Short mmCIF file of C-alpha atoms and ligand atoms in Angstrom, two decimals:
data_model
loop_
_atom_site.label_atom_id
_atom_site.label_comp_id
_atom_site.label_asym_id
_atom_site.label_seq_id
_atom_site.Cartn_x
_atom_site.Cartn_y
_atom_site.Cartn_z
CA MET A 1 89.55 88.57 106.76
CA THR A 2 90.74 86.36 104.04
CA TYR A 3 90.77 87.53 100.17
CA THR A 4 90.36 85.55 97.20
CA ASP A 5 90.94 86.26 93.42
CA THR A 6 88.21 86.99 90.77
CA ARG A 7 89.82 84.34 88.62
CA ASN A 8 90.39 81.55 90.95
CA ARG A 9 88.40 81.05 93.88
CA ALA A 10 90.68 78.58 95.33
CA VAL A 11 93.16 81.47 96.25
CA LYS A 12 93.05 82.39 99.75
CA THR A 13 95.47 84.99 101.12
CA ASP A 14 95.59 87.67 103.81
CA PHE A 15 95.38 91.72 103.66
CA ARG A 16 98.90 92.05 103.57
CA THR A 17 99.66 89.90 100.53
CA ALA A 18 96.48 91.26 98.53
CA VAL A 19 97.92 95.01 99.18
CA LEU A 20 101.69 94.35 98.28
CA ASN A 21 100.84 92.16 95.44
CA GLY A 22 98.24 94.57 93.85
CA MET A 23 96.88 91.87 91.66
CA SER A 24 97.22 88.23 91.88
CA LYS A 25 100.54 87.21 90.21
CA GLU A 26 99.39 83.54 89.26
CA THR A 27 96.15 84.44 87.29
CA GLY A 28 96.34 88.29 86.56
CA GLY A 29 92.81 88.55 88.70
CA LEU A 30 91.80 91.11 91.20
CA TYR A 31 91.71 90.53 94.98
CA ILE A 32 88.37 90.71 96.73
CA PRO A 33 87.40 89.98 100.34
CA THR A 34 85.60 86.48 100.76
CA GLU A 35 82.74 87.98 102.78
CA PHE A 36 81.24 91.79 103.44
CA PRO A 37 80.32 91.67 107.05
CA VAL A 38 76.97 93.72 107.89
CA LEU A 39 77.80 96.41 110.44
CA PRO A 40 75.68 96.00 113.63
CA GLN A 41 72.24 97.33 113.50
CA ALA A 42 72.82 99.48 116.71
CA PHE A 43 75.67 101.24 114.92
CA LEU A 44 73.62 101.75 111.72
CA ASN A 45 70.81 103.14 113.54
CA LYS A 46 72.69 105.36 116.08
CA THR A 47 71.16 109.02 116.29
CA PRO A 48 72.90 111.42 115.45
CA GLU A 49 74.49 109.21 112.80
CA PRO A 50 78.25 108.56 113.32
CA GLY A 51 80.94 110.93 111.97
CA PHE A 52 83.04 109.98 108.88
CA ARG A 53 86.11 108.68 110.67
CA GLU A 54 84.04 106.73 113.19
CA ILE A 55 82.33 105.00 110.10
CA ALA A 56 85.91 104.53 108.53
CA PHE A 57 87.25 102.67 111.48
CA ASN A 58 84.21 100.37 111.93
CA MET A 59 84.14 99.52 108.32
CA ALA A 60 87.85 99.04 107.82
CA LYS A 61 88.32 96.85 111.13
CA PRO A 62 86.85 93.62 109.75
CA PHE A 63 89.15 93.62 106.58
CA VAL A 64 92.26 94.26 108.55
CA GLU A 65 91.45 91.98 111.47
CA GLY A 66 94.34 90.13 112.79
CA GLU A 67 96.77 92.13 110.68
CA ILE A 68 96.56 95.82 112.05
CA PRO A 69 95.59 96.20 115.76
CA ASP A 70 92.84 98.63 116.61
CA SER A 71 94.92 101.43 117.84
CA ASP A 72 97.17 101.45 114.72
CA LEU A 73 94.19 101.42 112.36
CA MET A 74 92.79 104.36 114.16
CA GLY A 75 96.13 106.22 113.71
CA ILE A 76 96.01 105.29 110.02
CA ILE A 77 92.50 106.59 109.48
CA ASN A 78 93.20 109.92 111.50
CA ALA A 79 96.27 110.55 109.44
CA ALA A 80 94.42 109.72 105.97
CA TYR A 81 91.48 111.81 106.59
CA PRO A 82 92.06 115.27 108.15
CA PHE A 83 88.92 116.11 105.74
CA SER A 84 85.59 114.67 105.43
CA ALA A 85 82.93 114.36 102.69
CA PRO A 86 80.20 117.02 103.03
CA VAL A 87 76.66 116.17 101.77
CA VAL A 88 75.18 119.24 100.16
CA PRO A 89 71.38 119.40 99.55
CA VAL A 90 71.05 121.20 95.95
CA ASP A 91 67.21 120.71 95.81
CA ARG A 92 64.41 118.66 97.50
CA THR A 93 65.46 115.28 96.40
CA SER A 94 69.23 115.63 95.34
CA TYR A 95 72.25 115.68 97.40
CA VAL A 96 75.88 116.33 96.20
CA LEU A 97 78.49 114.37 97.79
CA GLU A 98 81.57 116.47 97.57
CA LEU A 99 84.46 114.18 97.47
CA PHE A 100 87.26 117.00 96.60
CA HIS A 101 88.19 118.31 100.04
CA GLY A 102 91.24 116.27 99.99
CA PRO A 103 94.91 117.79 98.86
CA THR A 104 94.35 117.21 95.40
CA CYS A 105 90.77 118.10 95.08
CA ALA A 106 89.57 114.68 93.67
CA PHE A 107 88.00 111.75 95.20
CA LYS A 108 91.09 109.66 94.49
CA ASP A 109 92.68 110.94 97.51
CA PHE A 110 90.30 108.67 99.71
CA GLY A 111 91.71 105.76 98.39
CA ALA A 112 95.31 106.64 97.80
CA ARG A 113 95.93 108.19 101.36
CA PHE A 114 94.60 104.96 102.93
CA MET A 115 96.72 102.65 100.64
CA ALA A 116 99.95 104.69 101.34
CA ARG A 117 99.45 104.53 105.14
CA VAL A 118 98.57 100.78 104.99
CA MET A 119 101.59 100.12 102.72
CA SER A 120 104.01 102.09 105.03
CA TYR A 121 102.51 100.08 107.98
CA PHE A 122 103.17 96.88 106.39
CA ASN A 123 106.75 97.97 105.33
CA LYS A 124 107.71 99.37 108.79
CA ASP A 125 109.76 96.25 109.69
CA GLU A 126 111.78 96.07 106.52
CA ASN A 127 115.13 97.82 106.50
CA SER A 128 114.87 99.20 102.78
CA PRO A 129 112.41 101.46 101.53
CA LEU A 130 109.76 100.19 99.06
CA HIS A 131 109.68 102.07 95.82
CA ILE A 132 106.34 102.62 93.92
CA LEU A 133 106.50 103.31 90.27
CA VAL A 134 103.52 105.03 88.64
CA ALA A 135 102.74 105.89 85.18
CA THR A 136 99.96 108.56 84.70
CA SER A 137 98.10 110.51 82.22
CA GLY A 138 97.29 113.02 84.80
CA ASP A 139 94.95 112.41 87.68
CA THR A 140 96.38 109.25 89.40
CA GLY A 141 99.83 110.53 89.54
CA SER A 142 99.01 113.54 91.75
CA ALA A 143 96.52 111.67 94.04
CA VAL A 144 99.44 108.91 94.60
CA GLY A 145 102.17 111.59 94.81
CA SER A 146 100.32 113.62 97.48
CA ALA A 147 99.14 110.48 99.32
CA PHE A 148 102.76 109.19 99.65
CA HIS A 149 104.52 112.53 100.33
CA ASN A 150 106.38 112.31 103.64
CA VAL A 151 104.96 108.64 104.18
CA PRO A 152 107.84 106.84 105.92
CA GLY A 153 109.52 103.95 104.16
CA LEU A 154 107.94 104.82 100.80
CA ASP A 155 109.41 106.28 97.89
CA VAL A 156 107.43 107.28 94.81
CA THR A 157 108.57 107.81 91.17
CA ILE A 158 105.92 109.31 88.81
CA LEU A 159 106.31 109.05 85.09
CA TYR A 160 104.20 111.40 82.98
CA PRO A 161 104.13 112.16 79.27
CA GLU A 162 105.71 115.53 78.34
CA GLY A 163 103.28 117.95 76.96
CA LYS A 164 100.27 115.84 77.27
CA ILE A 165 98.94 116.66 80.70
CA SER A 166 97.24 119.86 81.61
CA PRO A 167 99.59 122.56 83.32
CA LEU A 168 97.66 122.40 86.52
CA GLN A 169 98.05 118.40 86.57
CA GLU A 170 101.76 118.94 85.71
CA LYS A 171 102.16 121.16 88.77
CA GLN A 172 100.16 118.85 90.87
CA LEU A 173 102.73 115.98 90.44
CA SER A 174 105.98 117.63 89.51
CA THR A 175 106.38 120.06 92.62
CA PHE A 176 106.75 117.30 95.54
CA ASP A 177 110.20 117.27 97.36
CA GLY A 178 111.68 114.41 99.43
CA ASN A 179 110.22 110.97 98.73
CA VAL A 180 108.41 111.75 95.67
CA ARG A 181 110.00 112.50 92.33
CA ALA A 182 108.69 112.83 88.88
CA LEU A 183 110.03 112.27 85.42
CA ARG A 184 108.75 113.98 82.19
CA VAL A 185 108.84 111.37 79.79
CA LYS A 186 109.27 112.10 76.10
CA GLY A 187 106.71 110.01 74.79
CA THR A 188 103.06 108.99 75.41
CA PHE A 189 101.26 107.65 78.34
CA ASP A 190 101.63 104.21 77.01
CA ASP A 191 105.46 104.80 76.77
CA CYS A 192 105.42 105.71 80.44
CA GLN A 193 103.38 102.73 81.17
CA LYS A 194 105.64 100.44 79.11
CA LEU A 195 108.67 101.74 81.09
CA VAL A 196 107.00 100.92 84.42
CA LYS A 197 106.05 97.47 83.35
CA THR A 198 109.44 96.70 81.91
CA ALA A 199 110.99 97.69 85.31
CA PHE A 200 108.40 95.45 87.15
CA THR A 201 109.54 92.42 84.97
CA ASP A 202 113.43 93.22 85.19
CA GLU A 203 114.74 90.60 87.54
CA SER A 204 118.20 92.08 87.85
CA LEU A 205 116.54 95.68 88.91
CA ARG A 206 114.18 93.90 91.28
CA ALA A 207 117.26 92.15 92.88
CA THR A 208 118.53 95.56 94.02
CA LEU A 209 115.38 97.59 94.53
CA ARG A 210 112.21 96.66 96.17
CA LEU A 211 109.56 97.91 93.56
CA SER A 212 105.73 97.85 93.92
CA SER A 213 102.79 99.50 92.12
CA ALA A 214 99.97 101.79 93.41
CA ASN A 215 97.57 100.71 90.98
CA SER A 216 93.81 101.59 91.08
CA ILE A 217 92.93 97.89 91.16
CA ASN A 218 94.63 97.74 94.69
CA ILE A 219 92.01 96.33 97.20
CA SER A 220 93.36 98.92 99.64
CA ARG A 221 92.07 101.96 97.37
CA LEU A 222 88.79 100.41 96.94
CA LEU A 223 87.92 99.42 100.50
CA PRO A 224 88.34 102.97 101.96
CA GLN A 225 86.05 104.44 99.23
CA SER A 226 83.11 102.60 100.69
CA PHE A 227 83.18 104.80 103.85
CA TYR A 228 81.72 107.82 102.27
CA TYR A 229 79.00 105.86 100.69
CA MET A 230 78.03 104.53 104.27
CA TYR A 231 78.40 108.22 105.78
CA SER A 232 76.29 110.06 103.08
CA SER A 233 73.58 107.52 103.05
CA LEU A 234 73.10 107.61 106.72
CA VAL A 235 73.14 111.33 106.57
CA VAL A 236 70.77 111.42 103.89
CA ARG A 237 68.43 108.85 105.48
CA ALA A 238 68.31 110.97 108.60
CA ARG A 239 67.49 114.22 106.74
CA ALA A 240 65.56 113.20 103.77
CA TRP A 241 62.14 113.45 105.41
CA LEU A 242 62.91 117.08 106.54
CA ASP A 243 64.17 117.93 102.99
CA SER A 244 61.53 116.07 100.64
CA LYS A 245 58.65 115.23 102.84
CA ILE A 246 58.85 111.76 101.25
CA GLU A 247 58.56 108.87 103.95
CA ASN A 248 61.12 106.23 103.38
CA PRO A 249 62.47 107.44 100.15
CA ALA A 250 64.61 104.98 97.93
CA ILE A 251 68.17 106.16 98.25
CA ILE A 252 69.95 105.87 94.95
CA ALA A 253 73.85 106.68 94.85
CA VAL A 254 74.65 108.02 91.33
CA VAL A 255 78.20 107.48 90.28
CA PRO A 256 80.26 109.08 87.40
CA SER A 257 82.27 106.17 86.43
CA GLY A 258 85.38 105.18 84.42
CA ASN A 259 87.09 102.28 85.75
CA PHE A 260 84.28 101.54 88.04
CA GLY A 261 86.47 101.42 91.20
CA ASN A 262 84.24 104.14 92.81
CA LEU A 263 80.88 102.38 92.16
CA THR A 264 82.28 98.98 93.14
CA SER A 265 83.18 100.50 96.52
CA GLY A 266 79.40 101.44 96.74
CA LEU A 267 78.47 97.91 96.31
CA ILE A 268 80.73 96.93 99.28
CA ALA A 269 79.38 99.78 101.49
CA ARG A 270 75.65 98.48 100.51
CA GLU A 271 76.61 94.82 101.37
CA MET A 272 77.85 96.03 104.77
CA GLY A 273 74.42 97.67 105.53
CA ALA A 274 74.50 101.07 103.95
CA PRO A 275 70.86 102.32 103.28
CA ILE A 276 71.18 102.27 99.46
CA ASP A 277 68.39 101.02 97.36
CA GLY A 278 70.22 101.27 94.06
CA PHE A 279 72.80 102.75 91.92
CA VAL A 280 73.16 104.77 88.63
CA ALA A 281 76.27 103.90 86.65
CA ALA A 282 76.72 107.26 84.80
CA THR A 283 79.38 107.34 82.11
CA ASN A 284 80.57 109.63 79.24
CA SER A 285 80.99 108.57 75.66
CA ASN A 286 82.73 105.52 76.80
CA ARG A 287 79.60 103.32 77.53
CA THR A 288 81.03 99.94 77.65
CA ILE A 289 79.02 99.21 80.91
CA PRO A 290 75.72 100.77 79.86
CA ASP A 291 75.92 98.63 76.75
CA TRP A 292 76.85 95.39 78.91
CA ILE A 293 73.74 96.37 81.13
CA PHE A 294 71.47 96.69 78.18
CA SER A 295 72.59 93.78 75.95
CA GLY A 296 74.07 91.34 78.36
CA GLU A 297 77.42 91.23 76.52
CA TYR A 298 80.35 92.66 77.79
CA ARG A 299 82.63 94.18 75.13
CA ALA A 300 85.62 96.17 76.00
CA ARG A 301 86.76 98.63 73.46
CA ALA A 302 89.41 101.43 72.97
CA SER A 303 88.77 104.58 75.00
CA VAL A 304 87.79 107.81 73.37
CA ALA A 305 88.72 111.24 74.71
CA THR A 306 86.03 113.42 76.47
CA LEU A 307 85.62 116.53 78.60
CA ALA A 308 85.25 114.28 81.53
CA ASN A 309 88.71 112.76 80.83
CA ALA A 310 89.04 111.07 84.15
CA MET A 311 86.39 108.72 82.96
CA ASP A 312 87.92 107.99 79.45
CA VAL A 313 88.08 104.24 80.05
CA GLY A 314 86.99 101.69 77.31
CA ALA A 315 88.01 98.49 79.30
CA PRO A 316 86.92 99.15 82.94
CA SER A 317 89.13 97.04 85.34
CA ASN A 318 86.58 96.56 87.94
CA TYR A 319 84.09 95.17 85.63
CA GLU A 320 85.72 92.04 86.82
CA ARG A 321 84.89 92.34 90.34
CA ILE A 322 81.36 93.57 89.56
CA ALA A 323 80.86 90.55 87.69
CA ALA A 324 82.41 88.26 90.45
CA MET A 325 80.12 89.72 93.09
CA TYR A 326 76.85 89.54 91.14
CA ASN A 327 75.21 88.11 88.08
CA LEU A 328 73.77 89.76 85.19
CA GLU A 329 70.18 89.84 86.70
CA GLN A 330 71.50 91.14 89.88
CA VAL A 331 73.20 94.13 88.36
CA ARG A 332 70.12 94.91 86.24
CA SER A 333 68.06 94.89 89.35
CA LEU A 334 70.37 97.16 91.24
CA PHE A 335 71.49 99.60 88.44
CA ALA A 336 70.28 102.08 86.14
CA SER A 337 72.79 103.16 83.64
CA TYR A 338 73.17 106.42 81.83
CA TRP A 339 75.64 108.12 79.36
CA LEU A 340 76.27 111.61 78.01
CA ASP A 341 78.38 112.85 75.18
CA ASP A 342 80.53 116.25 75.37
CA GLU A 343 77.90 118.30 74.28
CA GLY A 344 75.61 116.74 77.09
CA ILE A 345 78.28 117.51 79.52
CA ILE A 346 78.38 121.15 78.78
CA GLN A 347 74.62 121.47 78.80
CA SER A 348 74.39 119.54 82.19
CA ILE A 349 77.04 121.79 83.93
CA ARG A 350 74.75 124.74 82.74
CA HIS A 351 71.62 123.03 83.59
CA CYS A 352 72.74 122.25 87.07
CA TYR A 353 74.06 125.77 87.67
CA GLU A 354 70.61 127.27 86.36
CA LYS A 355 68.53 125.02 88.26
CA THR A 356 70.43 125.00 91.53
CA GLY A 357 73.22 127.65 91.64
CA TYR A 358 75.57 124.81 92.13
CA THR A 359 78.79 124.60 90.06
CA ILE A 360 79.48 121.07 89.17
CA ASP A 361 82.51 119.81 87.54
CA PRO A 362 82.42 117.81 83.97
CA HIS A 363 82.49 114.48 85.80
CA GLY A 364 79.90 115.16 88.35
CA SER A 365 77.71 116.93 85.78
CA VAL A 366 76.93 113.44 84.14
CA ALA A 367 75.56 112.02 87.36
CA TRP A 368 73.66 115.02 88.01
CA LYS A 369 72.05 114.91 84.50
CA ALA A 370 71.40 111.34 84.94
CA TRP A 371 69.71 111.75 88.26
CA TYR A 372 67.72 114.92 87.00
CA ASP A 373 66.37 112.85 84.13
CA ILE A 374 65.54 109.74 85.94
CA LYS A 375 63.52 111.56 88.83
CA THR A 376 61.71 113.95 86.34
CA ASP A 377 60.55 111.66 83.69
CA ALA A 378 63.01 109.40 82.05
CA MET A 379 62.13 106.40 84.31
CA LYS A 380 58.53 107.10 84.02
CA LYS A 381 58.79 106.86 80.32
CA LEU A 382 60.83 103.68 80.21
CA LEU A 383 58.23 101.89 82.52
CA SER A 384 55.42 103.02 80.24
CA GLY A 385 57.32 101.19 77.47
CA GLU A 386 59.24 104.24 75.72
CA LYS A 387 62.72 103.12 75.35
CA ASN A 388 65.85 105.39 74.63
CA ASP A 389 67.99 104.32 71.55
CA ILE A 390 71.08 103.10 73.30
CA ALA A 391 73.26 104.74 70.66
CA LYS A 392 71.78 108.09 71.71
CA PRO A 393 72.78 109.76 75.16
CA GLY A 394 70.49 109.19 77.92
CA LEU A 395 68.90 106.42 80.14
CA THR A 396 69.72 102.89 79.14
CA PRO A 397 66.73 100.71 78.60
CA ASN A 398 66.91 98.66 81.71
CA ILE A 399 64.39 98.78 84.42
CA PRO A 400 65.97 98.39 88.03
CA ALA A 401 64.00 97.13 91.17
CA TRP A 402 63.59 100.76 92.32
CA ALA A 403 62.43 102.22 89.03
CA LYS A 404 58.76 102.44 90.10
CA LYS A 405 59.80 104.35 93.37
CA ALA A 406 61.87 106.82 91.15
CA ALA A 407 58.96 107.19 88.73
CA GLU A 408 56.62 107.89 91.51
CA LYS A 409 59.08 110.62 92.96
CA GLN A 410 59.62 108.39 96.06
CA ALA A 411 63.35 108.51 95.72
CA VAL A 412 66.29 110.80 96.65
CA GLY A 413 69.70 110.75 94.84
CA ILE A 414 73.15 111.03 96.07
CA ILE A 415 75.31 112.77 93.30
CA LEU A 416 78.96 111.71 93.69
CA GLU A 417 81.01 114.79 92.76
CA THR A 418 84.35 113.51 92.21
CA ALA A 419 86.59 116.67 91.45
CA HIS A 420 86.65 120.24 92.45
CA PRO A 421 85.21 122.21 89.43
CA ALA A 422 88.08 124.49 89.43
CA LYS A 423 90.38 121.59 88.27
CA PHE A 424 88.36 121.98 84.93
CA GLY A 425 87.91 125.64 84.98
CA GLU A 426 87.77 126.10 81.25
CA THR A 427 85.16 123.81 80.66
CA VAL A 428 83.14 124.96 83.55
CA LYS A 429 83.55 128.60 82.23
CA LYS A 430 82.16 127.61 78.69
CA ALA A 431 79.16 126.17 80.33
CA THR A 432 78.23 128.79 83.00
CA GLY A 433 80.00 131.91 81.79
CA SER A 434 82.13 132.21 85.07
CA SER A 435 85.17 130.59 86.25
CA PRO A 436 84.98 128.51 89.40
CA VAL A 437 86.80 129.91 92.53
CA ILE A 438 90.23 128.27 92.90
CA PRO A 439 90.80 126.60 96.31
CA ASP A 440 93.88 127.85 98.10
CA ARG A 441 95.61 124.46 97.90
CA LEU A 442 95.38 124.47 94.03
CA GLU A 443 96.72 128.08 94.02
CA LYS A 444 99.52 127.47 96.13
CA ILE A 445 100.62 124.58 93.99
CA MET A 446 100.66 126.72 90.84
CA LYS A 447 103.33 128.79 92.46
CA LEU A 448 105.56 126.07 93.48
CA PRO A 449 108.94 125.49 91.57
CA ASP A 450 108.69 122.37 89.08
CA ARG A 451 111.03 119.70 90.12
CA ALA A 452 110.28 117.17 87.25
CA GLU A 453 113.37 115.61 85.50
CA PRO A 454 113.39 114.97 81.89
CA MET A 455 113.66 111.14 80.80
CA GLU A 456 114.20 109.66 77.25
CA ASN A 457 111.72 107.19 76.25
CA ASP A 458 114.49 104.61 76.76
CA TYR A 459 114.25 101.63 79.17
CA GLU A 460 118.03 101.46 79.87
CA LYS A 461 118.33 105.17 80.44
CA PHE A 462 115.31 104.68 82.98
CA LYS A 463 116.91 101.85 84.51
CA THR A 464 120.23 103.61 85.02
CA TRP A 465 118.09 106.72 86.54
CA LEU A 466 116.58 104.35 88.98
CA LEU A 467 119.64 102.71 90.23
CA GLU A 468 121.58 106.15 90.54
CA ASN A 469 118.83 107.82 92.20
CA LEU A 470 116.80 105.58 94.48
CA GLN A 471 118.01 104.37 97.86
CA LYS A 472 118.84 100.49 97.92
C1 LIG B 501 89.16 108.69 88.51
C2 LIG B 501 88.03 109.47 88.34
C3 LIG B 501 86.72 108.96 88.04
C4 LIG B 501 86.39 107.72 87.66
O1 LIG B 501 86.37 106.80 88.77
P1 LIG B 501 86.47 105.18 88.66
O2 LIG B 501 86.60 104.59 90.11
O3 LIG B 501 87.62 104.93 87.96
O4 LIG B 501 85.15 104.78 88.03
C5 LIG B 501 85.47 110.08 87.95
N1 LIG B 501 86.00 111.18 88.32
C6 LIG B 501 87.04 111.77 88.46
C7 LIG B 501 87.34 113.18 88.73
C8 LIG B 501 88.26 110.99 88.68
O5 LIG B 501 89.42 111.44 88.99
#
């Protein structure tokens, strides 16, 4: 497979370069594959449908062709995914795709674990470690730390702002030993990011240490997220008739979004043959994408803090990939969009719990409510000319190609549940009255000793620390 650059289509590069560079050095653009091969019909129509790892292997294969042999790819996939993505029916026409069964209880494990093993694979012939530096405001740091922990040839340093992340998040990124270290920076997230960025541009440091990033824009985090879209849509297609008594329902993936990496992965799965008829781009009050779909004008803005904080993004990085793959008309025909404020998030968690008995986290709750409204009457109203005010929470006034099927109740939804509700226990308790059960793997982490080291917000001190502590 060759990869190109969203800002310069003349760029052609291989997977290894795209993964190790993260973003295009010349243009600052993002890498995308030049094509999305459709999987063979015989594979897509297999009964019973293929399992998660079989799908993962078959989808990853064309993207690494000629660079990672089949047996090594199989090894990477088996090591990355000792867990899967269960599809849980919650009512006749709604399925929750649980993406929190990985070690950090959030969907980012799917991307980060594949990326870690691919980077390790590409680094195996080097005789010095590759040092990953990550600045985090919480979620990314734990997924990356956990994914790279004990992966050979790689070494991770996580920087996080002291006192600005939740106690559970802090435990999740500061309790590793061995090749993953955490620095508790006296400053803000932006200060952490600045320290990391300065290190990347420091020629004298880079002459001594091999540095890389594990950014969410990395193509090796995006591709593996497409696996669970393929898997869940095949599962839902196979069982939808039994659950809903709808013949050939439209299958809609409803995605709680921030940087839109997750949703972009869904687009890739659909290109490769996943039976997905459309998407719902669901956001919190950071409604840059719903506004774009409505007005046709893309306007990035500063983010605002919400209860679904992993989606607090005002300038979604993957907008650039979506706009490179499709024009505005195609986006409008494929996507419905929807947004909710904090009050709506609390109500949705409660609403889902009361309607179905399912405890959903604040991020997934946005998707739950979007789907519930669409399949009950919001899309019907929109088709009859009743438009929601874009400045108010709810369905964006845009009519996708699948709107009629949804309005006529001929559609089923796959709601992506991106985090375990126990990660946001307080918000969930406020909504439902009871605290979610904490999974063992989170409970264990709370008991581990904190190993983070303090760090001044001072580049020279940070550099000295790197040179003294990292292996050259
Ligand atoms: C990161 C994250 C999101 C947003 O995903 P994007 O790919 O940035 O759109 C949603 N929910 C949770 C729990 C997350 O951690």
